[in-house]
Amino acid sequence: MVAKNGRRSWAEPYKIKVVEPLKTTTREERRRAIEEAGFNTFLLRSEDVYIDLLTDSGTNAMSQDQWAGMMLGDEAYAGSVNFYNLERAVAEYYGYPYLVPTHQGRGAEHILSQVWIEPGDHVPNNMYFTTTREHQERAGGTFVDVIIDEAHDPKSEHPFKGNVDLGKLGSLIEEVGAEKVPYVSVAATVNMAGGQPISLENLRAVRELTRSHGIKVVLDATRAVENAYFVKHREAGHEGRTVAEILHETCSLSDAATVSAKKDLLTNIGGFLATFDEELFEEARALVVVYEGLHTYGGLAGRDLEAMARGIVEMVDEDYLHSRIGQVEYVGEKLAEAGIPIVRPVGGHAVFLDAKGFFPEMPQDHFPAQTLAAELYLDSGVRAMERGVVSAGRNRETGEHNYPSLELVRLTFPRRVYTQAHCDVTVESVLEVWNNRENVRGLRMVHEPKHLRFFQARFERL
Ligand SMILES: Cc1ncc(COP(=O)(O)O)c(C=O)c1O
Ligand SMILES: N[C@@H](Cc1ccc(O)cc1)C(=O)O
């Protein structure tokens, strides 16, 4: 990868002005902390964490321009100037003329699902995302996975593992009837598959196929900028375009988008639903006041809306993106060189460790990925996230665990936060756990919440 100015290095195009001290802990302190947390990294206190790779969501470092914008927050209940700044930025960079702000991504998913899904409908997705599927099912829909098979294979080097399998989509429409498919839910990039992109060619084909049936396309554009970066660098014919142009075209192939602004937009909170569809806009505006707040703030402060508006301008800066994706790739390549099983190719926001590769003998209901995340924390205080059977939850009909083929641990990189030395410490710790993997026992679940269980489930050692 070569940056705009011809640099090969992914060195950061910014310098550090404010620092937040990190605490280091002893192994004994970490043992106590992870036991108290029921071996669930979501239940650790962040002050007990050294390098926090739990998520890239809301954990970004804002720029001086964003912080300056925070001081210009217009905290009016209605018609804040910051809302109009955001509306303008969304229209310019994403292309959608209609905007409904929400407190974060799942607020937008909730409203969209309530408006467009009827009980008995089927909603095809390029793999599931936890909150997206939850809202689709709560609205009475049935989630259907239509991603290509390669996405379920950690070793496949397919450059666009986020692609929709048009055969699977076509069969679903034939089987249940187009009137039972309100929209196709397309994520760019696909979080649970390893931060993998969808190609523009595939998205265009999805658009063609659905148009003839009157089925809408909804983009989960949470990491659509990172997706556009991959399109530029991996898809033939796009190398000469800007990421901003590719983002615009991506959105133009959808009817609406839900966005968690806590990722691409380089903020700590926020989200929105944006659309070309005036009818959806009217209905969403009517619902947002019930669940989130008035339609010009959607549960956010004026200053948050301003940080989002300014983040939109920064997110398409290609030197920034080169460094952001380059950092994740650096960690992935170091791990791969050392023979650690990871999801290939390395995705946009995270490196995913293949827990089945670490513990090939461990049954999936002993929670290999949950176990691996706990071991990593114990070793160094690096916090990662389980993305396997715990995250997949239970089948609503049979009550059995859903057993996903991917049993992963996600090392997720906040934007503009950690240095190369932090990356090196992380790699060393993964290698240490890898070298000691034979002595590790799995876990038993002792507390299981009803919804999105991975957030609060508790475990004990077997
Ligand atoms: C792909 C994707 N969609 C939707 C969401 C939901 O966003 P939020 O956490 O802001 O509610 C997230 C993260 O949660 C995500 O990664
Ligand atoms: N979207 C965020 C936060 C989140 C994490 C896990 C979830 O299953 C849901 C939301 C992320 O991917 O990190």
PDB file of C-alpha atoms in Angstrom, residues 12-172:
ATOM      1  CA  GLU A  12       0.433   8.253  11.495  1.00  0.00           C
ATOM      2  CA  PRO A  13      -0.343  11.574   9.726  1.00  0.00           C
ATOM      3  CA  TYR A  14      -0.816  13.298  13.133  1.00  0.00           C
ATOM      4  CA  LYS A  15       0.995  13.713  16.434  1.00  0.00           C
ATOM      5  CA  ILE A  16      -0.083  13.271  20.039  1.00  0.00           C
ATOM      6  CA  LYS A  17      -1.183  16.370  21.985  1.00  0.00           C
ATOM      7  CA  VAL A  18      -3.065  14.968  24.976  1.00  0.00           C
ATOM      8  CA  VAL A  19      -2.248  11.693  26.707  1.00  0.00           C
ATOM      9  CA  GLU A  20      -4.264   9.383  28.922  1.00  0.00           C
ATOM     10  CA  PRO A  21      -2.155   7.311  31.336  1.00  0.00           C
ATOM     11  CA  LEU A  22      -2.452   3.526  31.196  1.00  0.00           C
ATOM     12  CA  LYS A  23      -2.247   1.295  34.238  1.00  0.00           C
ATOM     13  CA  THR A  24      -0.157  -1.864  34.240  1.00  0.00           C
ATOM     14  CA  THR A  25      -1.143  -4.769  36.490  1.00  0.00           C
ATOM     15  CA  THR A  26       0.412  -7.979  37.817  1.00  0.00           C
ATOM     16  CA  ARG A  27      -0.751 -11.401  36.662  1.00  0.00           C
ATOM     17  CA  GLU A  28      -2.230 -11.989  40.132  1.00  0.00           C
ATOM     18  CA  GLU A  29      -4.286  -8.764  39.858  1.00  0.00           C
ATOM     19  CA  ARG A  30      -5.485  -9.788  36.417  1.00  0.00           C
ATOM     20  CA  ARG A  31      -6.433 -13.269  37.654  1.00  0.00           C
ATOM     21  CA  ARG A  32      -8.629 -11.688  40.317  1.00  0.00           C
ATOM     22  CA  ALA A  33     -10.119  -9.210  37.845  1.00  0.00           C
ATOM     23  CA  ILE A  34     -11.053 -11.799  35.198  1.00  0.00           C
ATOM     24  CA  GLU A  35     -12.529 -14.144  37.815  1.00  0.00           C
ATOM     25  CA  GLU A  36     -14.618 -11.286  39.203  1.00  0.00           C
ATOM     26  CA  ALA A  37     -15.703 -10.550  35.627  1.00  0.00           C
ATOM     27  CA  GLY A  38     -16.889 -14.153  35.176  1.00  0.00           C
ATOM     28  CA  PHE A  39     -14.292 -14.655  32.405  1.00  0.00           C
ATOM     29  CA  ASN A  40     -16.165 -12.138  30.261  1.00  0.00           C
ATOM     30  CA  THR A  41     -14.025  -9.260  28.964  1.00  0.00           C
ATOM     31  CA  PHE A  42     -17.164  -7.059  28.685  1.00  0.00           C
ATOM     32  CA  LEU A  43     -17.438  -7.250  32.474  1.00  0.00           C
ATOM     33  CA  LEU A  44     -13.874  -6.086  33.224  1.00  0.00           C
ATOM     34  CA  ARG A  45     -13.404  -2.571  34.549  1.00  0.00           C
ATOM     35  CA  SER A  46     -11.502  -0.567  31.983  1.00  0.00           C
ATOM     36  CA  GLU A  47      -9.054   0.656  34.643  1.00  0.00           C
ATOM     37  CA  ASP A  48      -7.856  -2.962  34.934  1.00  0.00           C
ATOM     38  CA  VAL A  49      -7.099  -3.094  31.187  1.00  0.00           C
ATOM     39  CA  TYR A  50      -3.708  -2.207  29.706  1.00  0.00           C
ATOM     40  CA  ILE A  51      -4.345  -2.148  25.936  1.00  0.00           C
ATOM     41  CA  ASP A  52      -8.043  -2.048  25.158  1.00  0.00           C
ATOM     42  CA  LEU A  53      -8.827  -3.868  21.914  1.00  0.00           C
ATOM     43  CA  LEU A  54     -12.393  -4.749  22.892  1.00  0.00           C
ATOM     44  CA  THR A  55     -13.901  -2.545  20.220  1.00  0.00           C
ATOM     45  CA  ASP A  56     -13.380   0.297  17.767  1.00  0.00           C
ATOM     46  CA  SER A  57     -16.784   1.655  18.744  1.00  0.00           C
ATOM     47  CA  GLY A  58     -16.761   5.066  20.412  1.00  0.00           C
ATOM     48  CA  THR A  59     -13.150   4.529  21.466  1.00  0.00           C
ATOM     49  CA  ASN A  60     -11.629   6.795  18.815  1.00  0.00           C
ATOM     50  CA  ALA A  61      -9.392   9.796  19.506  1.00  0.00           C
ATOM     51  CA  MET A  62     -11.053  12.956  18.231  1.00  0.00           C
ATOM     52  CA  SER A  63      -9.046  15.612  16.410  1.00  0.00           C
ATOM     53  CA  GLN A  64      -8.410  19.186  17.541  1.00  0.00           C
ATOM     54  CA  ASP A  65     -10.989  20.310  14.997  1.00  0.00           C
ATOM     55  CA  GLN A  66     -13.600  17.974  16.441  1.00  0.00           C
ATOM     56  CA  TRP A  67     -12.837  19.121  20.001  1.00  0.00           C
ATOM     57  CA  ALA A  68     -13.039  22.745  18.877  1.00  0.00           C
ATOM     58  CA  GLY A  69     -16.432  21.931  17.345  1.00  0.00           C
ATOM     59  CA  MET A  70     -17.596  20.524  20.698  1.00  0.00           C
ATOM     60  CA  MET A  71     -17.353  24.084  22.075  1.00  0.00           C
ATOM     61  CA  LEU A  72     -19.739  25.228  19.363  1.00  0.00           C
ATOM     62  CA  GLY A  73     -22.501  22.891  20.514  1.00  0.00           C
ATOM     63  CA  ASP A  74     -25.863  24.573  20.065  1.00  0.00           C
ATOM     64  CA  GLU A  75     -27.775  22.872  22.871  1.00  0.00           C
ATOM     65  CA  ALA A  76     -31.212  23.922  21.711  1.00  0.00           C
ATOM     66  CA  TYR A  77     -34.025  21.399  22.070  1.00  0.00           C
ATOM     67  CA  ALA A  78     -35.170  22.033  18.515  1.00  0.00           C
ATOM     68  CA  GLY A  79     -33.403  23.059  15.318  1.00  0.00           C
ATOM     69  CA  SER A  80     -29.801  23.066  16.590  1.00  0.00           C
ATOM     70  CA  VAL A  81     -27.327  24.521  14.128  1.00  0.00           C
ATOM     71  CA  ASN A  82     -25.206  21.394  14.572  1.00  0.00           C
ATOM     72  CA  PHE A  83     -28.027  19.223  13.204  1.00  0.00           C
ATOM     73  CA  TYR A  84     -28.021  21.232   9.991  1.00  0.00           C
ATOM     74  CA  ASN A  85     -24.222  20.969   9.757  1.00  0.00           C
ATOM     75  CA  LEU A  86     -24.540  17.199  10.075  1.00  0.00           C
ATOM     76  CA  GLU A  87     -27.396  17.017   7.588  1.00  0.00           C
ATOM     77  CA  ARG A  88     -25.256  18.899   5.073  1.00  0.00           C
ATOM     78  CA  ALA A  89     -22.223  16.651   5.643  1.00  0.00           C
ATOM     79  CA  VAL A  90     -24.309  13.461   5.286  1.00  0.00           C
ATOM     80  CA  ALA A  91     -25.844  14.770   2.046  1.00  0.00           C
ATOM     81  CA  GLU A  92     -22.452  15.740   0.656  1.00  0.00           C
ATOM     82  CA  TYR A  93     -20.390  12.673   1.575  1.00  0.00           C
ATOM     83  CA  TYR A  94     -22.973   9.844   1.745  1.00  0.00           C
ATOM     84  CA  GLY A  95     -25.463  11.400  -0.663  1.00  0.00           C
ATOM     85  CA  TYR A  96     -28.671  10.841   1.340  1.00  0.00           C
ATOM     86  CA  PRO A  97     -30.967  13.877   1.442  1.00  0.00           C
ATOM     87  CA  TYR A  98     -32.988  12.730   4.484  1.00  0.00           C
ATOM     88  CA  LEU A  99     -31.401  12.297   7.917  1.00  0.00           C
ATOM     89  CA  VAL A 100     -32.733  11.039  11.251  1.00  0.00           C
ATOM     90  CA  PRO A 101     -30.105  11.178  14.022  1.00  0.00           C
ATOM     91  CA  THR A 102     -30.115   8.475  16.721  1.00  0.00           C
ATOM     92  CA  HIS A 103     -28.103   7.961  19.893  1.00  0.00           C
ATOM     93  CA  GLN A 104     -26.097   5.169  18.196  1.00  0.00           C
ATOM     94  CA  GLY A 105     -26.378   2.590  15.434  1.00  0.00           C
ATOM     95  CA  ARG A 106     -28.842   0.263  17.101  1.00  0.00           C
ATOM     96  CA  GLY A 107     -31.280   3.177  17.580  1.00  0.00           C
ATOM     97  CA  ALA A 108     -31.389   3.509  13.788  1.00  0.00           C
ATOM     98  CA  GLU A 109     -31.697  -0.289  13.346  1.00  0.00           C
ATOM     99  CA  HIS A 110     -34.608  -0.333  15.754  1.00  0.00           C
ATOM    100  CA  ILE A 111     -36.534   2.389  13.915  1.00  0.00           C
ATOM    101  CA  LEU A 112     -35.835   0.986  10.452  1.00  0.00           C
ATOM    102  CA  SER A 113     -36.897  -2.536  11.510  1.00  0.00           C
ATOM    103  CA  GLN A 114     -40.120  -1.208  13.054  1.00  0.00           C
ATOM    104  CA  VAL A 115     -41.007   0.699   9.898  1.00  0.00           C
ATOM    105  CA  TRP A 116     -40.104  -1.798   7.198  1.00  0.00           C
ATOM    106  CA  ILE A 117     -40.497  -5.303   8.722  1.00  0.00           C
ATOM    107  CA  GLU A 118     -43.885  -7.017   9.180  1.00  0.00           C
ATOM    108  CA  PRO A 119     -44.278 -10.221  11.232  1.00  0.00           C
ATOM    109  CA  GLY A 120     -43.617 -13.187   8.911  1.00  0.00           C
ATOM    110  CA  ASP A 121     -41.126 -11.323   6.723  1.00  0.00           C
ATOM    111  CA  HIS A 122     -37.674 -12.671   5.840  1.00  0.00           C
ATOM    112  CA  VAL A 123     -34.634 -10.405   5.918  1.00  0.00           C
ATOM    113  CA  PRO A 124     -31.553 -11.563   3.998  1.00  0.00           C
ATOM    114  CA  ASN A 125     -28.227 -10.268   5.375  1.00  0.00           C
ATOM    115  CA  ASN A 126     -24.585 -10.699   4.401  1.00  0.00           C
ATOM    116  CA  MET A 127     -23.965 -12.537   7.676  1.00  0.00           C
ATOM    117  CA  TYR A 128     -25.556 -11.558  10.966  1.00  0.00           C
ATOM    118  CA  PHE A 129     -24.610  -8.708  13.205  1.00  0.00           C
ATOM    119  CA  THR A 130     -25.828  -9.117  16.774  1.00  0.00           C
ATOM    120  CA  THR A 131     -27.851  -5.923  17.199  1.00  0.00           C
ATOM    121  CA  THR A 132     -29.070  -5.828  13.590  1.00  0.00           C
ATOM    122  CA  ARG A 133     -30.460  -9.364  13.769  1.00  0.00           C
ATOM    123  CA  GLU A 134     -31.975  -8.748  17.222  1.00  0.00           C
ATOM    124  CA  HIS A 135     -33.997  -5.779  15.921  1.00  0.00           C
ATOM    125  CA  GLN A 136     -35.040  -7.628  12.772  1.00  0.00           C
ATOM    126  CA  GLU A 137     -36.291 -10.561  14.852  1.00  0.00           C
ATOM    127  CA  ARG A 138     -38.010  -8.343  17.423  1.00  0.00           C
ATOM    128  CA  ALA A 139     -39.963  -6.754  14.581  1.00  0.00           C
ATOM    129  CA  GLY A 140     -41.175 -10.240  13.600  1.00  0.00           C
ATOM    130  CA  GLY A 141     -38.683 -10.917  10.810  1.00  0.00           C
ATOM    131  CA  THR A 142     -36.648 -14.054  10.175  1.00  0.00           C
ATOM    132  CA  PHE A 143     -32.958 -13.479   9.616  1.00  0.00           C
ATOM    133  CA  VAL A 144     -31.473 -15.313   6.611  1.00  0.00           C
ATOM    134  CA  ASP A 145     -27.726 -15.464   5.944  1.00  0.00           C
ATOM    135  CA  VAL A 146     -26.954 -14.930   2.243  1.00  0.00           C
ATOM    136  CA  ILE A 147     -23.228 -14.226   2.398  1.00  0.00           C
ATOM    137  CA  ILE A 148     -20.880 -16.207   0.109  1.00  0.00           C
ATOM    138  CA  ASP A 149     -19.549 -19.482   1.580  1.00  0.00           C
ATOM    139  CA  GLU A 150     -15.962 -18.182   1.603  1.00  0.00           C
ATOM    140  CA  ALA A 151     -16.922 -15.792   4.417  1.00  0.00           C
ATOM    141  CA  HIS A 152     -17.352 -18.747   6.744  1.00  0.00           C
ATOM    142  CA  ASP A 153     -13.874 -20.063   5.995  1.00  0.00           C
ATOM    143  CA  PRO A 154     -11.124 -18.227   7.932  1.00  0.00           C
ATOM    144  CA  LYS A 155      -8.457 -19.481   5.500  1.00  0.00           C
ATOM    145  CA  SER A 156     -10.097 -18.322   2.261  1.00  0.00           C
ATOM    146  CA  GLU A 157      -8.167 -15.407   0.711  1.00  0.00           C
ATOM    147  CA  HIS A 158     -11.200 -14.125  -1.229  1.00  0.00           C
ATOM    148  CA  PRO A 159     -10.703 -10.327  -1.457  1.00  0.00           C
ATOM    149  CA  PHE A 160     -14.423  -9.582  -0.958  1.00  0.00           C
ATOM    150  CA  LYS A 161     -15.655 -12.026   1.649  1.00  0.00           C
ATOM    151  CA  GLY A 162     -18.503  -9.637   2.413  1.00  0.00           C
ATOM    152  CA  ASN A 163     -20.155 -10.347  -0.946  1.00  0.00           C
ATOM    153  CA  VAL A 164     -23.750 -11.496  -1.159  1.00  0.00           C
ATOM    154  CA  ASP A 165     -24.289 -14.923  -2.759  1.00  0.00           C
ATOM    155  CA  LEU A 166     -26.772 -14.005  -5.492  1.00  0.00           C
ATOM    156  CA  GLY A 167     -27.821 -17.643  -5.815  1.00  0.00           C
ATOM    157  CA  LYS A 168     -28.784 -17.814  -2.133  1.00  0.00           C
ATOM    158  CA  LEU A 169     -30.619 -14.492  -2.389  1.00  0.00           C
ATOM    159  CA  GLY A 170     -32.468 -15.555  -5.527  1.00  0.00           C
ATOM    160  CA  SER A 171     -33.527 -18.882  -3.968  1.00  0.00           C
ATOM    161  CA  LEU A 172     -34.843 -17.152  -0.873  1.00  0.00           C
TER     162      LEU A 172
END
